[in-house]
Amino acid sequence: MNDSLMEQKITNKSAPAETSAAGDSLAELDSYEAFLQKLQQTINNMGDRRIAIIYTDIKHFKYINDTYGYQVGDALLRDFVKEMSTSGSHIICCSRVYSDNFVSAGYVEEGVTNEALRDYIHQVNLEREIQFREKYLNSRLKFCTGISIVDKNSRSFDAETAVSNANLARKVAKEMEEDCCVLFDHSMMEGIKREVEITSQIPKAIANHELKVYYQPKIETESLKLIGAEALVRWQKPDGSFVYPDQFIPFVERSGQIVDVDYYVYREVFRFLADRLAAGSKVVPVSLNVSRIHLSKMSILEYVRDLFEEYRIPAELIEFELTESIYLDNTERALELVTGLHNFGTKVSMDDFGSGFSSLNLLSRLPIDTIKLDRVFLKDDTLQESDKIVISCVVDMARRLRIVSLCEGVETPEQSDYLKEIGCQIQQGYYFSKPISQEQFEKLMDREQVSV
Ligand code: C2E
Ligand code: CA
Ligand code: CA
């Protein structure tokens, strides 16, 4: 990109006071209001030119603040601003929208396609990541960028709409593991519509018992006996069709409604187990998923305490599954949560172990009873030698730490045999059973030689 064409007017107005954690260091940026005004003027006068609105978010920035303190966080923001305002494209204005969200706008050079611009920014992000990760000792730091383009064929010439489109593309980028830079496209609005539709239907779905709890058996490797189950939610619409968790959990996590969904599932499970016990039927422990969103509210501890008081089931019948990412979000809070849940006498497992940035030292710091190896390790029917090494090392390490190991996603007899060979104590996966309805699960428990 040709820097000589860059019109870089960076005025001396500070970011809004309440968002300006980095204080005066970011003062060279436009205020967001000034940014919108400049962008609107530029759009009004753009003629045949194209304007790119580039919205960037620093993923896992909070981790830096929490781990190294605000001073280091501020230094990182300063570095980023310096870098953003001098890195190529024809920047006209830059602003901090809030916290670690920045927006800049500039003309796209003639001849450079929108896709080429995206690729260029993608590359810039990757280079920034290498540089920043080294400097700030954070292997998770990631720059996520959304780009919207305004040209003479655009549907809207409104500066705010252009920024909100770029922001929407940024949200899409943030959810992608690989791609850190996404161009806005009108089909994204469909995704938003779907999200709004789902989140607006959830309260009714809860009230009308459209959410159903399914149970996936857990099998003891040595005896091949049923020794527990994981509760997994399904949404059965009035027309009988099912909506699976992957299609609605991400939305309800964002809206915060996951707390109500989880509580609903917990209550269903407590009631189910209490009813079985009252009828003298056999039961096995059931594990409940704990969304990371609970960390910000922490009312879960009270809710669970009340459920134990109300249903009076033994604590050994309940286990909680927390994904490893929860611990990285906020280790201190996660520690508080795990300890609180543990204090009820319930077991706690680390879910999806190995799916993200596993932090091995967390295992020794937290009161974890079980680790659930993510099914990524079993992605192929025939186990790769490298996966075998990793699985056996994790199982061995767990054993030494006196933590039970469970492998998820077991689909073939070969995988199951290998897990037995290396001493992985529990298995869960389609090879044994898919998640089943409560009625099917009851039949299974009635048939099985289960004991608690
Ligand atoms: P998860 O906790 O890792 O749950 C295991 C997922 O793997 C389940 O998908 C299960 O059906 C699937 N699975 C089990 N065995 C196999 C296998 O052998 N092969 C394959 N390919 N898949 C297998 P499901 O039920 O669609 O749930 C997806 C995710 O949604 C769960 O992942 C969990 O993170 C979340 N989730 C489900 N129910 C709840 C809930 O009640 N509360 C919360 N917070 N999250 C939930
Ligand atoms: Ca789980
Ligand atoms: Ca899992």
Coordinates of C-alpha atoms and ligand atoms in Angstrom, one line a residue:
M1 CA 0.0 0.0 0.0
N2 CA 1.3 3.4 -0.9
D3 CA 2.0 5.5 2.2
S4 CA 2.5 8.7 0.3
L5 CA -1.2 8.8 -0.3
M6 CA -1.9 8.6 3.3
E7 CA -3.7 11.6 4.7
Q8 CA -3.0 11.3 8.4
K9 CA -4.7 13.9 10.4
I10 CA -4.6 12.8 14.0
T11 CA -6.0 15.5 16.1
N12 CA -5.3 16.1 19.8
K13 CA -8.6 15.1 21.3
S14 CA -8.8 12.5 24.0
A15 CA -11.0 9.4 24.2
P16 CA -14.1 9.6 26.4
A17 CA -12.9 9.9 30.1
E18 CA -14.7 6.9 31.4
T19 CA -13.2 4.6 28.8
S20 CA -9.7 6.1 28.8
A21 CA -7.9 3.6 31.0
A22 CA -4.7 4.7 29.3
G23 CA -5.3 8.3 30.1
D24 CA -3.5 10.9 28.0
S25 CA -1.5 8.3 26.2
L26 CA -4.4 7.9 23.8
A27 CA -5.0 11.6 23.5
E28 CA -3.8 11.8 20.0
L29 CA -6.9 10.0 18.8
D30 CA -10.1 11.6 17.7
S31 CA -12.9 11.4 20.2
Y32 CA -15.5 9.0 18.9
E33 CA -17.9 11.9 18.1
A34 CA -15.2 13.8 16.1
F35 CA -14.4 10.6 14.3
L36 CA -18.0 10.1 13.2
Q37 CA -18.2 13.7 12.0
K38 CA -15.0 13.4 10.0
L39 CA -16.1 10.1 8.6
Q40 CA -19.4 11.6 7.6
Q41 CA -17.7 14.5 5.9
T42 CA -15.4 12.1 4.1
I43 CA -18.3 10.0 2.9
N44 CA -20.2 13.1 1.7
N45 CA -17.2 14.1 -0.4
M46 CA -15.9 10.7 -1.5
G47 CA -17.0 10.9 -5.2
D48 CA -15.9 7.7 -6.9
R49 CA -13.5 6.7 -4.2
R50 CA -14.0 3.9 -1.6
I51 CA -13.7 4.3 2.1
A52 CA -12.7 1.4 4.4
I53 CA -13.9 1.5 8.0
I54 CA -11.6 -0.7 10.0
Y55 CA -12.8 -1.8 13.5
T56 CA -10.3 -3.7 15.6
D57 CA -10.7 -5.4 19.0
I58 CA -7.9 -6.9 21.1
K59 CA -9.0 -10.3 22.1
H60 CA -7.9 -11.4 25.6
F61 CA -6.8 -7.9 26.5
K62 CA -8.6 -8.3 29.8
Y63 CA -6.2 -11.2 30.6
I64 CA -3.3 -8.8 30.3
N65 CA -4.9 -6.4 32.7
D66 CA -5.8 -9.1 35.1
T67 CA -2.5 -10.8 35.0
Y68 CA 0.1 -8.0 34.7
G69 CA -1.9 -5.0 35.9
Y70 CA -3.4 -1.9 34.2
Q71 CA 0.0 -0.3 33.6
V72 CA 1.0 -3.0 31.3
G73 CA -2.4 -3.0 29.7
D74 CA -2.1 0.8 29.1
A75 CA 1.3 0.3 27.6
L76 CA -0.1 -2.2 25.2
L77 CA -2.9 0.1 24.2
R78 CA -0.4 2.9 23.6
D79 CA 1.7 0.6 21.5
F80 CA -1.3 -0.5 19.5
V81 CA -2.4 3.1 18.8
K82 CA 1.1 4.1 17.7
E83 CA 1.1 1.1 15.4
M84 CA -2.4 1.6 14.1
S85 CA -1.9 5.2 13.3
T86 CA 1.3 4.6 11.4
S87 CA 0.6 1.3 9.7
G88 CA 0.0 1.9 6.0
S89 CA -3.5 2.5 4.7
H90 CA -4.7 5.9 4.0
I91 CA -5.9 6.7 7.4
I92 CA -8.1 9.8 7.7
C93 CA -9.3 9.4 11.3
C94 CA -8.8 7.0 14.2
S95 CA -10.7 6.7 17.5
R96 CA -11.1 4.5 20.5
V97 CA -14.8 3.4 20.7
Y98 CA -14.3 2.0 24.2
S99 CA -11.8 -0.1 26.2
D100 CA -9.8 -2.1 23.7
N101 CA -12.0 -1.4 20.6
F102 CA -10.6 0.9 18.0
V103 CA -11.8 2.2 14.7
S104 CA -10.1 3.9 11.9
A105 CA -11.2 5.0 8.4
G106 CA -9.4 5.8 5.2
Y107 CA -9.5 5.7 1.4
V108 CA -8.8 2.4 -0.3
E109 CA -6.3 2.9 -3.1
E110 CA -7.6 2.6 -6.6
G111 CA -6.9 -0.9 -8.0
V112 CA -6.8 -2.6 -4.6
T113 CA -9.8 -4.9 -4.3
N114 CA -11.7 -5.1 -1.0
E115 CA -10.4 -8.7 -0.6
A116 CA -6.8 -7.6 -1.2
L117 CA -7.3 -5.0 1.5
R118 CA -8.7 -7.6 3.8
D119 CA -5.7 -9.9 3.2
Y120 CA -3.4 -7.0 3.8
I121 CA -5.0 -6.2 7.2
H122 CA -5.0 -9.8 8.0
Q123 CA -1.3 -9.9 7.5
V124 CA -0.8 -6.8 9.5
N125 CA -2.7 -8.4 12.4
L126 CA -0.6 -11.5 12.3
E127 CA 2.6 -9.5 12.4
R128 CA 1.2 -7.4 15.2
E129 CA 0.3 -10.6 17.1
I130 CA 3.8 -12.0 16.8
Q131 CA 5.3 -8.7 18.0
F132 CA 2.9 -8.1 20.8
R133 CA 2.8 -11.6 22.1
E134 CA 6.5 -11.5 22.5
K135 CA 6.6 -8.2 24.2
Y136 CA 3.6 -8.8 26.5
L137 CA 4.2 -12.5 27.2
N138 CA 0.7 -13.4 26.2
S139 CA 0.4 -16.3 23.8
R140 CA -3.4 -15.8 23.5
L141 CA -3.4 -12.1 22.4
K142 CA -5.2 -11.7 19.1
F143 CA -6.3 -8.8 17.0
C144 CA -9.8 -9.2 15.5
T145 CA -10.8 -6.8 12.7
G146 CA -14.0 -6.2 10.8
I147 CA -14.0 -4.0 7.7
S148 CA -16.9 -2.3 6.0
I149 CA -16.5 -0.5 2.7
V150 CA -18.5 2.5 1.6
D151 CA -18.6 3.2 -2.1
K152 CA -20.9 4.8 -4.6
N153 CA -23.0 1.6 -4.7
S154 CA -23.5 1.3 -0.9
R155 CA -27.0 1.0 0.5
S156 CA -26.2 3.5 3.2
F157 CA -24.0 6.6 3.4
D158 CA -24.4 7.0 7.0
A159 CA -21.2 7.0 9.1
E160 CA -22.7 5.3 12.1
T161 CA -24.1 2.5 10.0
A162 CA -20.7 2.0 8.3
V163 CA -19.1 1.7 11.8
S164 CA -21.8 -0.6 13.1
N165 CA -21.3 -2.8 9.9
A166 CA -17.6 -3.0 10.6
N167 CA -18.3 -3.8 14.2
L168 CA -20.6 -6.6 13.2
A169 CA -17.9 -8.1 10.9
R170 CA -15.4 -7.7 13.8
K171 CA -17.7 -9.8 16.0
V172 CA -17.8 -12.5 13.3
A173 CA -14.0 -12.4 13.2
K174 CA -13.7 -12.7 16.9
E175 CA -15.6 -15.9 16.9
M176 CA -13.4 -17.5 14.3
E177 CA -10.4 -19.4 15.4
E178 CA -8.3 -18.9 12.3
D179 CA -9.4 -15.8 10.6
C180 CA -8.8 -12.6 12.4
C181 CA -10.1 -10.2 9.7
V182 CA -13.5 -10.3 8.1
L183 CA -15.2 -8.1 5.5
F184 CA -18.8 -7.0 6.2
D185 CA -21.4 -8.6 4.0
H186 CA -25.1 -8.1 4.2
S187 CA -25.8 -11.8 4.9
M188 CA -24.3 -11.1 8.3
M189 CA -27.5 -9.2 9.1
E190 CA -29.3 -12.6 8.7
G191 CA -27.1 -14.0 11.4
I192 CA -28.1 -11.1 13.7
K193 CA -31.7 -11.5 12.8
R194 CA -31.5 -15.2 13.8
E195 CA -29.7 -14.2 17.0
V196 CA -32.5 -11.8 17.9
E197 CA -35.1 -14.3 17.0
I198 CA -33.6 -17.0 19.2
T199 CA -32.9 -14.8 22.2
S200 CA -36.4 -13.4 22.1
Q201 CA -37.9 -16.9 22.1
I202 CA -35.9 -18.3 24.9
P203 CA -38.0 -17.0 27.9
K204 CA -41.0 -18.6 26.4
A205 CA -39.1 -21.8 25.6
I206 CA -38.1 -22.0 29.3
A207 CA -41.6 -21.2 30.6
N208 CA -43.2 -23.7 28.3
H209 CA -40.7 -26.5 29.0
E210 CA -39.5 -26.6 25.5
L211 CA -36.0 -27.2 26.7
K212 CA -35.3 -30.9 27.3
V213 CA -32.5 -32.5 29.2
Y214 CA -30.7 -35.3 27.4
Y215 CA -28.2 -37.6 29.0
Q216 CA -25.1 -39.0 27.6
P217 CA -23.8 -42.1 29.4
K218 CA -20.3 -42.2 30.9
I219 CA -18.7 -45.7 30.9
E220 CA -16.0 -47.0 33.2
T221 CA -13.2 -48.3 31.0
E222 CA -12.3 -51.3 33.2
S223 CA -15.8 -52.7 33.9
L224 CA -17.6 -51.2 30.9
K225 CA -20.4 -50.2 33.3
L226 CA -22.5 -47.1 33.3
I227 CA -21.0 -44.9 36.0
G228 CA -22.6 -41.5 35.2
A229 CA -24.0 -39.2 32.6
E230 CA -23.7 -35.7 31.3
A231 CA -26.8 -33.6 31.1
L232 CA -27.0 -31.9 27.7
V233 CA -29.8 -29.5 26.7
R234 CA -31.9 -29.7 23.6
W235 CA -34.6 -27.3 22.5
Q236 CA -37.7 -29.0 21.1
K237 CA -39.9 -26.6 19.3
P238 CA -43.7 -27.0 19.5
D239 CA -43.6 -28.5 15.9
G240 CA -41.3 -31.3 17.3
S241 CA -38.1 -30.1 15.6
F242 CA -34.9 -29.9 17.7
V243 CA -32.5 -27.1 18.0
Y244 CA -29.1 -28.3 19.2
P245 CA -26.9 -26.4 21.7
D246 CA -24.4 -25.2 19.1
Q247 CA -27.2 -23.4 17.3
F248 CA -28.4 -21.4 20.4
I249 CA -25.9 -21.6 23.3
P250 CA -23.5 -19.0 21.7
F251 CA -26.4 -16.6 21.4
V252 CA -27.8 -17.1 24.8
E253 CA -24.3 -16.8 26.3
R254 CA -23.9 -13.4 24.6
S255 CA -27.4 -12.3 25.9
G256 CA -26.7 -13.6 29.4
Q257 CA -29.8 -15.9 29.2
I258 CA -27.5 -18.9 29.6
V259 CA -27.8 -18.4 33.3
D260 CA -31.5 -19.1 33.1
V261 CA -31.0 -22.0 30.7
D262 CA -28.4 -23.6 33.0
Y263 CA -30.6 -23.1 36.1
Y264 CA -33.5 -24.7 34.2
V265 CA -31.3 -27.7 33.3
Y266 CA -30.0 -28.0 36.9
R267 CA -33.5 -27.9 38.4
E268 CA -34.7 -30.6 35.9
V269 CA -31.8 -32.8 36.8
F270 CA -32.2 -32.3 40.6
R271 CA -35.9 -33.0 40.3
F272 CA -35.3 -36.1 38.2
L273 CA -32.7 -37.6 40.5
A274 CA -34.8 -36.8 43.6
D275 CA -37.9 -38.5 42.0
R276 CA -35.9 -41.6 41.2
L277 CA -34.5 -41.8 44.7
A278 CA -37.9 -41.3 46.2
A279 CA -39.2 -44.2 44.1
G280 CA -36.3 -46.4 45.2
S281 CA -34.9 -46.5 41.6
K282 CA -31.3 -46.8 40.7
V283 CA -29.3 -43.6 39.9
V284 CA -25.9 -42.5 38.7
P285 CA -24.1 -39.2 39.2
V286 CA -25.0 -36.6 36.6
S287 CA -22.7 -33.8 35.4
L288 CA -23.9 -30.3 34.7
N289 CA -22.3 -27.8 32.3
V290 CA -21.3 -24.5 33.8
S291 CA -21.2 -21.6 31.3
R292 CA -18.3 -19.1 31.6
I293 CA -21.0 -16.4 31.9
H294 CA -21.6 -17.5 35.5
L295 CA -18.3 -16.0 36.4
S296 CA -19.7 -12.5 36.1
K297 CA -22.7 -13.1 38.3
M298 CA -21.7 -15.8 40.7
S299 CA -25.3 -16.3 41.8
I300 CA -24.8 -20.0 40.7
L301 CA -23.5 -20.8 44.2
E302 CA -26.7 -19.7 45.9
Y303 CA -28.8 -21.3 43.3
V304 CA -27.1 -24.7 43.7
R305 CA -27.2 -24.4 47.5
D306 CA -31.0 -23.8 47.3
L307 CA -31.4 -26.8 45.0
F308 CA -29.6 -29.0 47.4
E309 CA -31.8 -27.7 50.2
E310 CA -35.0 -28.2 48.2
Y311 CA -34.3 -31.6 46.7
R312 CA -32.0 -33.1 49.4
I313 CA -30.1 -35.4 47.0
P314 CA -26.6 -36.6 48.0
A315 CA -23.8 -34.3 46.7
E316 CA -22.1 -37.3 45.1
L317 CA -24.9 -37.4 42.6
I318 CA -23.9 -34.0 41.0
E319 CA -20.8 -33.0 39.2
F320 CA -20.0 -29.7 37.5
E321 CA -18.1 -29.3 34.2
L322 CA -16.2 -26.1 33.6
T323 CA -14.3 -25.6 30.4
E324 CA -10.7 -24.8 30.7
S325 CA -11.2 -21.5 29.1
I326 CA -13.2 -20.3 32.1
Y327 CA -10.0 -20.6 34.2
L328 CA -8.1 -18.4 31.7
D329 CA -10.8 -15.8 31.6
N330 CA -10.3 -14.9 35.2
T331 CA -8.3 -17.4 37.3
E332 CA -9.1 -15.9 40.7
R333 CA -12.9 -15.9 40.1
A334 CA -12.7 -19.3 38.6
L335 CA -10.9 -20.6 41.7
E336 CA -13.6 -19.0 43.9
L337 CA -16.3 -20.7 41.8
V338 CA -14.7 -24.1 41.7
T339 CA -13.9 -24.0 45.4
G340 CA -17.5 -22.9 46.1
L341 CA -18.9 -25.8 44.1
H342 CA -16.5 -28.2 45.6
N343 CA -17.6 -27.1 49.1
F344 CA -21.0 -28.6 48.4
G345 CA -19.3 -31.9 48.2
T346 CA -19.8 -32.1 44.5
K347 CA -17.1 -33.1 42.1
V348 CA -15.8 -30.6 39.5
S349 CA -14.2 -31.5 36.2
M350 CA -12.3 -29.5 33.6
D351 CA -14.2 -29.8 30.4
D352 CA -12.8 -29.7 26.8
F353 CA -9.2 -30.1 28.1
G354 CA -6.8 -29.7 25.2
S355 CA -9.2 -27.8 22.9
G356 CA -7.7 -24.4 23.5
F357 CA -4.7 -23.0 25.4
S358 CA -4.4 -25.6 28.1
S359 CA -2.6 -24.3 31.1
L360 CA -1.0 -27.3 32.8
N361 CA -0.1 -25.5 36.0
L362 CA -3.8 -24.7 36.5
L363 CA -4.4 -28.4 37.1
S364 CA -2.3 -28.4 40.2
R365 CA -3.7 -25.1 41.5
L366 CA -7.4 -25.9 41.2
P367 CA -9.4 -28.5 43.1
I368 CA -10.3 -30.5 40.0
D369 CA -11.5 -34.1 40.3
T370 CA -11.7 -35.1 36.7
I371 CA -10.3 -33.9 33.4
K372 CA -12.3 -34.4 30.3
L373 CA -10.0 -34.7 27.3
D374 CA -11.6 -33.0 24.4
R375 CA -12.7 -35.0 21.4
V376 CA -10.2 -33.1 19.2
F377 CA -7.7 -35.8 20.2
L378 CA -9.9 -38.4 18.7
K379 CA -10.7 -36.5 15.5
D380 CA -9.6 -39.4 13.3
D381 CA -10.9 -43.0 13.4
T382 CA -7.4 -44.3 13.5
L383 CA -5.4 -42.6 16.2
Q384 CA -2.4 -40.6 14.9
E385 CA 0.9 -41.4 16.7
S386 CA 1.2 -37.8 17.8
D387 CA -2.3 -37.7 19.3
K388 CA -1.5 -41.0 21.1
I389 CA 1.5 -39.5 22.7
V390 CA -0.4 -36.4 23.9
I391 CA -3.4 -38.5 25.2
S392 CA -1.2 -40.9 27.1
C393 CA 0.9 -38.1 28.6
V394 CA -2.2 -36.2 29.8
V395 CA -3.7 -39.4 31.3
D396 CA -0.4 -40.1 33.0
M397 CA -0.1 -36.6 34.3
A398 CA -3.7 -36.8 35.6
R399 CA -2.9 -40.0 37.4
R400 CA 0.1 -38.5 39.1
L401 CA -2.0 -35.6 40.2
R402 CA -4.6 -38.0 41.4
I403 CA -7.1 -36.6 38.9
V404 CA -9.5 -38.9 37.1
S405 CA -9.2 -38.9 33.3
L406 CA -12.2 -39.1 31.0
C407 CA -12.0 -39.1 27.2
E408 CA -14.9 -37.6 25.2
G409 CA -15.9 -38.4 21.7
V410 CA -15.0 -42.1 21.6
E411 CA -16.5 -43.4 18.4
T412 CA -14.6 -46.6 17.6
P413 CA -13.6 -49.8 19.3
E414 CA -10.0 -49.1 18.4
Q415 CA -10.1 -45.7 20.2
S416 CA -11.7 -47.3 23.2
D417 CA -9.2 -50.1 23.4
Y418 CA -6.3 -47.7 23.2
L419 CA -7.8 -45.7 26.1
K420 CA -8.0 -48.9 28.1
E421 CA -4.4 -49.7 27.3
I422 CA -3.1 -46.3 28.7
G423 CA -5.4 -46.4 31.7
C424 CA -7.9 -43.7 30.9
Q425 CA -10.6 -44.5 33.5
I426 CA -13.8 -43.2 31.9
Q427 CA -15.1 -42.9 28.4
Q428 CA -17.9 -41.1 26.8
G429 CA -18.9 -41.0 23.1
Y430 CA -21.1 -42.3 20.3
Y431 CA -19.4 -45.7 20.4
F432 CA -21.2 -46.3 23.7
S433 CA -24.2 -44.0 23.3
K434 CA -25.4 -40.7 21.9
P435 CA -27.1 -38.4 24.3
I436 CA -30.5 -40.0 25.0
S437 CA -33.9 -38.7 26.3
Q438 CA -34.8 -38.9 30.0
E439 CA -37.1 -41.9 29.3
Q440 CA -34.4 -43.8 27.5
F441 CA -31.9 -43.0 30.2
E442 CA -34.3 -44.3 32.9
K443 CA -34.6 -47.6 31.1
L444 CA -30.8 -47.8 30.8
M445 CA -30.3 -47.2 34.5
D446 CA -33.1 -49.7 35.4
R447 CA -31.3 -52.3 33.2
E448 CA -27.8 -51.6 34.3
Q449 CA -26.0 -52.9 37.4
V450 CA -25.4 -49.4 38.7
S451 CA -24.6 -48.4 42.2
V452 CA -23.7 -45.2 43.9
Ligands
C2E1 P1 -19.7 -30.5 25.6 O1 -19.9 -30.1 27.0 O2 -18.3 -30.7 25.2 O3 -20.6 -31.7 25.3 C1 -20.2 -32.8 24.5 C2 -20.8 -32.6 23.1 O4 -20.2 -33.6 22.3 C3 -22.3 -32.9 23.0 O5 -22.8 -32.1 22.0 C4 -22.3 -34.4 22.6 O6 -23.5 -34.7 21.9 C5 -21.1 -34.4 21.7 N1 -20.6 -35.8 21.6 C6 -20.6 -36.7 22.5 N2 -20.0 -37.8 22.1 C7 -19.6 -37.6 20.8 C8 -18.9 -38.4 19.8 O7 -18.6 -39.5 20.0 N3 -18.7 -37.8 18.6 C9 -19.1 -36.5 18.3 N4 -18.8 -36.0 17.1 N5 -19.7 -35.7 19.2 C10 -20.0 -36.3 20.5 P2 -24.1 -31.2 22.2 O8 -25.0 -31.9 23.1 O9 -24.5 -30.7 20.9 O10 -23.5 -30.0 23.1 C11 -22.6 -29.1 22.5 C12 -22.0 -28.2 23.6 O11 -23.1 -27.3 24.0 C13 -21.5 -28.9 24.8 O12 -20.3 -29.4 24.6 C14 -21.6 -27.8 25.8 O13 -20.5 -26.9 25.7 C15 -22.8 -27.0 25.4 N6 -24.0 -27.4 26.2 C16 -24.9 -28.4 26.0 N7 -25.8 -28.4 27.0 C17 -25.5 -27.4 27.8 C18 -26.1 -26.9 29.0 O14 -27.1 -27.3 29.6 N8 -25.5 -25.8 29.6 C19 -24.4 -25.2 29.1 N9 -23.8 -24.2 29.7 N10 -23.8 -25.7 28.0 C20 -24.4 -26.7 27.3
CA2 CA -19.5 -30.8 29.0
CA3 CA -16.6 -31.4 26.4

